[in-house]
Short mmCIF file of C-alpha atoms in Angstrom, two decimals:
data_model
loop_
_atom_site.label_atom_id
_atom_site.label_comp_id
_atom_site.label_asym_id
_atom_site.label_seq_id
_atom_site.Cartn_x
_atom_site.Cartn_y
_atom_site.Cartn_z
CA UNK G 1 207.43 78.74 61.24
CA UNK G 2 208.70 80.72 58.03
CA UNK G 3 211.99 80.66 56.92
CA UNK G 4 214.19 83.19 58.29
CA UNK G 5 214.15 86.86 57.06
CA UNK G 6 217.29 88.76 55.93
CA UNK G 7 218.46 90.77 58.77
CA UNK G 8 221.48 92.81 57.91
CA UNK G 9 224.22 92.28 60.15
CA UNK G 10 226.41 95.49 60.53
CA UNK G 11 229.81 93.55 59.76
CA UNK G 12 230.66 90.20 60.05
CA UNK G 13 233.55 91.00 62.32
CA UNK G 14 231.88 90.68 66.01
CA UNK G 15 230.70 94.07 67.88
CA UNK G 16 233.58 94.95 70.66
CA UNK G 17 231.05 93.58 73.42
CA UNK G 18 228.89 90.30 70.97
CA UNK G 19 229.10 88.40 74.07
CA UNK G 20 227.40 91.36 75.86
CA UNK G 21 225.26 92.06 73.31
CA UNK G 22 223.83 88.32 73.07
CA UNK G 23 223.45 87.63 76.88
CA UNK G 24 221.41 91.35 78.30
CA UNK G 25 219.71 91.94 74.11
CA UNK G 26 216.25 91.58 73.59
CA UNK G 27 215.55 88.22 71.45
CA UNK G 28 213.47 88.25 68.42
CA UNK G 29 212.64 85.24 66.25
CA UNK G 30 212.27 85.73 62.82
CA UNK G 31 212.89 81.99 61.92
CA UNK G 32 213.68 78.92 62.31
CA UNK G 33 217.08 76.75 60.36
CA UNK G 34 215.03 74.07 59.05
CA UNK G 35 218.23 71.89 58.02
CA UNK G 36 219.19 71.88 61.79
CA UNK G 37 218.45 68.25 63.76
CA UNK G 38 217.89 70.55 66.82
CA UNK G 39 215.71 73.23 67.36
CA UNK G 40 217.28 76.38 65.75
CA UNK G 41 216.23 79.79 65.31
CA UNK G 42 217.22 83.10 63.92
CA UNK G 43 216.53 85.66 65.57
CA UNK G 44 217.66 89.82 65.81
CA UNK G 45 219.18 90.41 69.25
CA UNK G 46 219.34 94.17 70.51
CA UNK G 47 220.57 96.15 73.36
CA UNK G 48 221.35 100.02 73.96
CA UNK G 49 221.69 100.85 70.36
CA UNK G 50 223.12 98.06 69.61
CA UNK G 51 222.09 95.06 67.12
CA UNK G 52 223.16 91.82 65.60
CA UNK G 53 221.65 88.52 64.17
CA UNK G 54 222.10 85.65 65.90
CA UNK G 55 221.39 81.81 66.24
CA UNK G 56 219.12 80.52 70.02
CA UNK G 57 218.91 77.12 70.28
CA UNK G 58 216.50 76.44 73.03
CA UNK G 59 217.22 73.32 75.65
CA UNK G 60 213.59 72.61 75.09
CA UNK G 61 214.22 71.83 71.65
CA UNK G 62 217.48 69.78 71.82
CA UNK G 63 216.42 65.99 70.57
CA UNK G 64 217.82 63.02 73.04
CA UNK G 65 221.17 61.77 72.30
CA UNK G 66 222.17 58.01 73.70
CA UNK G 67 225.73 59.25 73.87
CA UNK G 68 224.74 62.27 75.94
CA UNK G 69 222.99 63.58 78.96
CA UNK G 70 219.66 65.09 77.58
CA UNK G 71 219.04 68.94 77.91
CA UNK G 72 223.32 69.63 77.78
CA UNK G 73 223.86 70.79 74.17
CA UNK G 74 223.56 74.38 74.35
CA UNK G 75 225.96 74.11 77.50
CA UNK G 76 228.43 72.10 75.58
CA UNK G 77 228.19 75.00 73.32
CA UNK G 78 229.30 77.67 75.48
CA UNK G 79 232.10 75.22 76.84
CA UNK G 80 233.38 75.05 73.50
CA UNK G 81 233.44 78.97 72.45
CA UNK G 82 234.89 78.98 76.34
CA UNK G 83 237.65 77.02 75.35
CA UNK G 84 238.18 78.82 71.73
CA UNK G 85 238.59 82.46 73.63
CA UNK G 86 241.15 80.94 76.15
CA UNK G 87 243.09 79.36 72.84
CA UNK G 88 243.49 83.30 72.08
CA UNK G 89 242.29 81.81 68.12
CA UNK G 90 238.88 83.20 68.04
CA UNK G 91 237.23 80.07 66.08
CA UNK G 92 234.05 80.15 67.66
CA UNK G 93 231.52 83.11 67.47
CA UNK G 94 230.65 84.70 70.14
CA UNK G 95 228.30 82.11 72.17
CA UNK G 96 226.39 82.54 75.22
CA UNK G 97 223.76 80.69 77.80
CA UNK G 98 220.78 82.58 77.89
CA UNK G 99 217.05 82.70 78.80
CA UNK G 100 214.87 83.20 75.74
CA UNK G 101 211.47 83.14 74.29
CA UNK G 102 211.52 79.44 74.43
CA UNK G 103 213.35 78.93 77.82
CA UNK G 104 216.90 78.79 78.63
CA UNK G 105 218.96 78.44 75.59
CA UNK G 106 222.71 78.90 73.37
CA UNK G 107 222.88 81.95 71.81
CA UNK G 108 225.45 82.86 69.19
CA UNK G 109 226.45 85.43 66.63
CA UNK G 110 225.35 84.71 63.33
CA UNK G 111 228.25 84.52 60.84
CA UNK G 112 227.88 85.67 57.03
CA UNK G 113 229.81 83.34 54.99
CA UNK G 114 231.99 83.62 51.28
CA UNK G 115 230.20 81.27 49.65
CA UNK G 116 233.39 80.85 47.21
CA UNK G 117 235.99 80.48 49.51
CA UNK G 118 236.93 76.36 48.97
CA UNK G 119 238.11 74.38 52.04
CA UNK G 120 236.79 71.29 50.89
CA UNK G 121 237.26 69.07 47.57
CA UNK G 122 236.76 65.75 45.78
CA UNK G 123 239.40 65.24 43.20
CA UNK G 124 240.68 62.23 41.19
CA UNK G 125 243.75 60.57 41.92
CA UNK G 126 245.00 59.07 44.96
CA UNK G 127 247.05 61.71 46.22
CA UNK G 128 246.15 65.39 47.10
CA UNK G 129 247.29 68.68 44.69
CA UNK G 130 249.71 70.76 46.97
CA UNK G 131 247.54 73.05 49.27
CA UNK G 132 245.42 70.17 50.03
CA UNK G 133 245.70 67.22 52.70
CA UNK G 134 243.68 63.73 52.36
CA UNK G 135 241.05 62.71 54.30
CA UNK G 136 240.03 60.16 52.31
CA UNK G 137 237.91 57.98 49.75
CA UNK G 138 234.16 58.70 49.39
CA UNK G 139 231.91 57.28 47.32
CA UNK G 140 230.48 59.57 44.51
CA UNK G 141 227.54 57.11 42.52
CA UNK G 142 228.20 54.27 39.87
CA UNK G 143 230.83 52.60 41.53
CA UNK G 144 232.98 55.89 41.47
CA UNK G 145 234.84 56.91 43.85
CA UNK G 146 236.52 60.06 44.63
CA UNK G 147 239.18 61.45 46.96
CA UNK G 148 237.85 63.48 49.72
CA UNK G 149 240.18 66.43 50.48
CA UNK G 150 240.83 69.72 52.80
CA UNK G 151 242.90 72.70 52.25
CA UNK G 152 246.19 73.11 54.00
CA UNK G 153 245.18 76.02 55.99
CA UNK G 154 246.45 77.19 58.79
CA UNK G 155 243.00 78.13 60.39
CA UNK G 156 241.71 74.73 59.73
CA UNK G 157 244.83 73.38 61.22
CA UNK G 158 243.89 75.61 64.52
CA UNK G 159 240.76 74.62 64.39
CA UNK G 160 241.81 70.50 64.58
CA UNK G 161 243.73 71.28 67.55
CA UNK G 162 240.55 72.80 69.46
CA UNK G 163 238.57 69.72 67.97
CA UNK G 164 241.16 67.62 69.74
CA UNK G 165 240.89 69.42 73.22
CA UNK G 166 236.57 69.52 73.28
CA UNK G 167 236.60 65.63 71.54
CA UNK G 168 234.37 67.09 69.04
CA UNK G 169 231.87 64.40 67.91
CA UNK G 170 230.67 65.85 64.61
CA UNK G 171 233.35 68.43 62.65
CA UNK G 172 231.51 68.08 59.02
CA UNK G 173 231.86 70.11 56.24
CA UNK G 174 228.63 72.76 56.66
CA UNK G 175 229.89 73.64 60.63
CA UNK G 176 232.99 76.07 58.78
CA UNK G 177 231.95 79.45 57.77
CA UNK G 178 235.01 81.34 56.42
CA UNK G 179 234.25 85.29 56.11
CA UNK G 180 234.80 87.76 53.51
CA UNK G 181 237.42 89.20 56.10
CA UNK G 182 239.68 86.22 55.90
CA UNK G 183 238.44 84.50 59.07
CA UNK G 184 237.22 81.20 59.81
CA UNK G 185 234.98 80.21 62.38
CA UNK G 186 233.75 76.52 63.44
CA UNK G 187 230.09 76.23 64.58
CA UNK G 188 227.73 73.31 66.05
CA UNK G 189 229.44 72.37 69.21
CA UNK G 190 226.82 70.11 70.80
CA UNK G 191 228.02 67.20 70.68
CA UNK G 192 231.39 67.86 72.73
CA UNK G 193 233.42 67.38 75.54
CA UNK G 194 232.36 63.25 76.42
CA UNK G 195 234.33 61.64 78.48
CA UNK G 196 235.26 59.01 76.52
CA UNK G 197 237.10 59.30 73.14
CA UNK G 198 234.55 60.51 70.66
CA UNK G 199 236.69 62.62 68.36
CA UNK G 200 234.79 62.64 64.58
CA UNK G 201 235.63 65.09 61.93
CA UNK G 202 236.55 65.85 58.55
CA UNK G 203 240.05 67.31 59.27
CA UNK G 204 242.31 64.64 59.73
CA UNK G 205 244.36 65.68 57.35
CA UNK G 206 247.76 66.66 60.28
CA UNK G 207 247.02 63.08 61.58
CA UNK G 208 250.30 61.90 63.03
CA UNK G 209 251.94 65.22 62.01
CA UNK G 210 254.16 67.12 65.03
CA UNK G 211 252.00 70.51 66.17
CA UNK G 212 253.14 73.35 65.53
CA UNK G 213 255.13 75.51 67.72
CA UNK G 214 252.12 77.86 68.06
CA UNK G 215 249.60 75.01 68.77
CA UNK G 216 251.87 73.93 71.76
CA UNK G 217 251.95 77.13 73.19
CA UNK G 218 248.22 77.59 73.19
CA UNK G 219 248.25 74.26 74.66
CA UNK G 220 250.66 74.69 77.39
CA UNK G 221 248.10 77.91 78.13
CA UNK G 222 245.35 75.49 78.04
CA UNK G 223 247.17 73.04 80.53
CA UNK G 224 247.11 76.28 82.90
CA UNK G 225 243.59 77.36 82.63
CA UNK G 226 242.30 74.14 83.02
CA UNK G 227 244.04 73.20 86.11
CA UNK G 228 242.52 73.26 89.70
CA UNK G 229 241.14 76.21 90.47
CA UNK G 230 242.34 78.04 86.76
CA UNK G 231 240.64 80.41 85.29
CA UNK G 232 239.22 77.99 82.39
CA UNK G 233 238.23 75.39 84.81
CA UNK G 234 236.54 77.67 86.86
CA UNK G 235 234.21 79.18 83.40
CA UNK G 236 233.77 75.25 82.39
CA UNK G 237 232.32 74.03 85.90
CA UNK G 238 228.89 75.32 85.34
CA UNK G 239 228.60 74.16 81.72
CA UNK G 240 229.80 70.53 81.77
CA UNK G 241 230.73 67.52 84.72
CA UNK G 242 233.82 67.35 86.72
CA UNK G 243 234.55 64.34 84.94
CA UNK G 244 234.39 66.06 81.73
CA UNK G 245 236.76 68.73 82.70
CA UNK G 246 238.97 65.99 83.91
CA UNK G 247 239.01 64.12 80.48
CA UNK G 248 239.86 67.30 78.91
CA UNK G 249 242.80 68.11 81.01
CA UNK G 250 243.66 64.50 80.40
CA UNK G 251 243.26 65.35 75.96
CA UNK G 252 245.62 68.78 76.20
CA UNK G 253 247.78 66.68 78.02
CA UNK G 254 247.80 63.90 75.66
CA UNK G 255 248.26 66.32 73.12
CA UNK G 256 251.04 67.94 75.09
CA UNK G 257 253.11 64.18 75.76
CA UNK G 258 252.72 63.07 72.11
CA UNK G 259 253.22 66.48 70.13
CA UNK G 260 251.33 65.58 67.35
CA UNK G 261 248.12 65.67 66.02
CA UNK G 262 245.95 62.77 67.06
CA UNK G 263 244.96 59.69 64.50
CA UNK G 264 241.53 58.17 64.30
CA UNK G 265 241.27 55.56 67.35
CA UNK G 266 239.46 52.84 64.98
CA UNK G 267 237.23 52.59 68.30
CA UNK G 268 234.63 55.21 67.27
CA UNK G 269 233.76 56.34 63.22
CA UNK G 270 235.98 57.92 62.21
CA UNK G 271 234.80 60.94 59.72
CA UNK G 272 230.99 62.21 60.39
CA UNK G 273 228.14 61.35 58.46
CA UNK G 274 226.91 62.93 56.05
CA UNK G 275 230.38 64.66 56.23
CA UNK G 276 228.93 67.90 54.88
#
C-alpha cells in the first residue's frame, strides 16, 4: 500500500461530535503508517457533512504480544481515551471501537503536530537547565553519553498521572503530538491496562514528587467512576477484564495513599525502547 495522502483536516481542535463522527462515518483508506509495529492506516472518515482524518487500526492486524491477550489492542485503546475523558484533561484524541474495511478495529482522530515545539532533549551535564526534568543517561555513539531530558510541563505532568492509572507499557518519545493550539495529546495506547505492574515511559521526571492538588482531584474523580457500578467502570467492562479494572482501581488508589508520583519498580524496564 502507498504512503498516505495529505488529507486536510479542518482544524486540529476535534469537531464538537469526533467521537460521533469516527464511530457512524464512512471509512476510507488512503494509507497505511509504515513505521507502526501494528497494522495502521490513514484513512478520511465522513458523515452528514461532516469530515476528518483519522488513524483504524484493525484487530486483524494487531501482531501477538507474550505480555498480552492477542486481538485486545485496539480495545485497550478505547479504555485508555475512556479514562482520559473521565480525567476531564482531554490527552487522548478522540478514539473509538469500530467495524471497518478490515474488520472490527480502533479508530482515532488524526492529530497535526508543531513539529518545533521541544518536549524532549539530550544535553551535557549531569543536571537538567531549569524547565527541564531528568530522565536519564543515554548513550549517544563513541563512548558518549548524553543526558536524556523532558520539559517541565504541566501537560506532560497530566499526562504521567494518566500513564500511572492505565500502567502504560510503552510512553516513548514519537506517542506526544503537541498542536499548534497549545495542546498536547498522548497516542499508542495498546499496550495498557495489565494487571501486573508494567508501567514504561519516558516521563519520569515527577518520580517521587507529591501530585499536585489538581492531579488528586482528578484522581479522587477517578476513584468514583471506577467503583462498582460507576460510570467509568461501567464504559471499561466491555473493553478490558474484570481483573484489569480491579488493578486499576487498585493504581488510582495507590496513587491516592502515597500522593506522589510513582518511581520505576526495578521489576520491569524501566524507560521504553527505542525511547523515541
Amino acid at each position: 500500500m502507498s504512503a498516505p495522502e495529505r488529507i486536510p483536516p479542518r482544524s486540529v481542535t476535534p469537531p464538537p461530535d469526533a467521537a460521533g463522527l469516527l464511530a457512524h462515518g464512512e471509512l476510507t483508506v488512503r494509507g497505511r503508517i509504515r513505521e507502526a509495529s501494528n497494522a495502521a492506516l490513514y484513512c478520511s472518515v465522513s458523515y452528514d457533512g461532516e469530515d476528518a482524518a483519522c488513524i483504524y487500526k484493525p484487530v486483524a492486524g494487531e501482531r501477538p504480544l507474550w505480555d498480552f491477550p492477542d486481538g485486545t489492542l485496539a480495545q485497550r485503546e478505547v479504555a485508555a481515551y475512556e479514562v482520559s475523558e473521565a480525567t476531564g484533561w482531554g490527552l487522548v484524541p478522540p478514539t473509538v471501537l469500530r467495524e471497518g474495511p478490515y474488520g472490527e478495529g480502533m479508530c482515532q482522530l488524526w492529530v497535526e503536530v508543531t513539529p518545533e515545539a521541544e518536549l524532549l532533549a539530550l544535553v551535557d551535564g549531569e543536571e537538567p537547565e531549569p524547565g527541564w526534568k531528568a530522565i536519564g543517561f543515554a548513550e549517544v555513539g563513541e563512548g558518549r553519553t548524553a543526558l536524556l531530558v523532558h520539559a517541565d510541563d504541566e501537560r506532560l505532568r497530566r499526562l504521567a498521572v494518566l500513564d500511572a492509572v492505565i500502567n502504560n507499557a510503552d510512553r516513548k518519545g514519537g506517542h506526544l503530538l503537541p498542536t499548534g493550539e497549545g495542546r498536547l495529546y498522548g497516542i499508542d495506547h495498546g499496550v495498557t491496562f495489565n494487571a501486573e505492574n508494567k508501567l514504561r515511559t519516558l516521563l519520569w521526571g515527577w518520580a517521587g514528587e507529591p501530585l499536585t492538588e489538581e492531579a488528586v482531584d482528578v484522581l479522587e474523580g477517578l476513584r468514583k467512576g471506577l467503583a462498582e457500578g460507576g460510570p467509568l467502570a461501567a464504559r471499561l467492562e466491555p473493553l478490558i477484564t474484570g481483573a484489569e479494572i480491579d488493578a486499576t482501581r487498585a493504581r488510582v488508589g495507590a496513587l491516592l495513599a502515597s500522593g506522589t508520583h510513582p518511581e520505576p519498580s526495578g521489576e520491569w524496564p524501566a524507560i521504553p525502547w527505542p525511547p523515541v
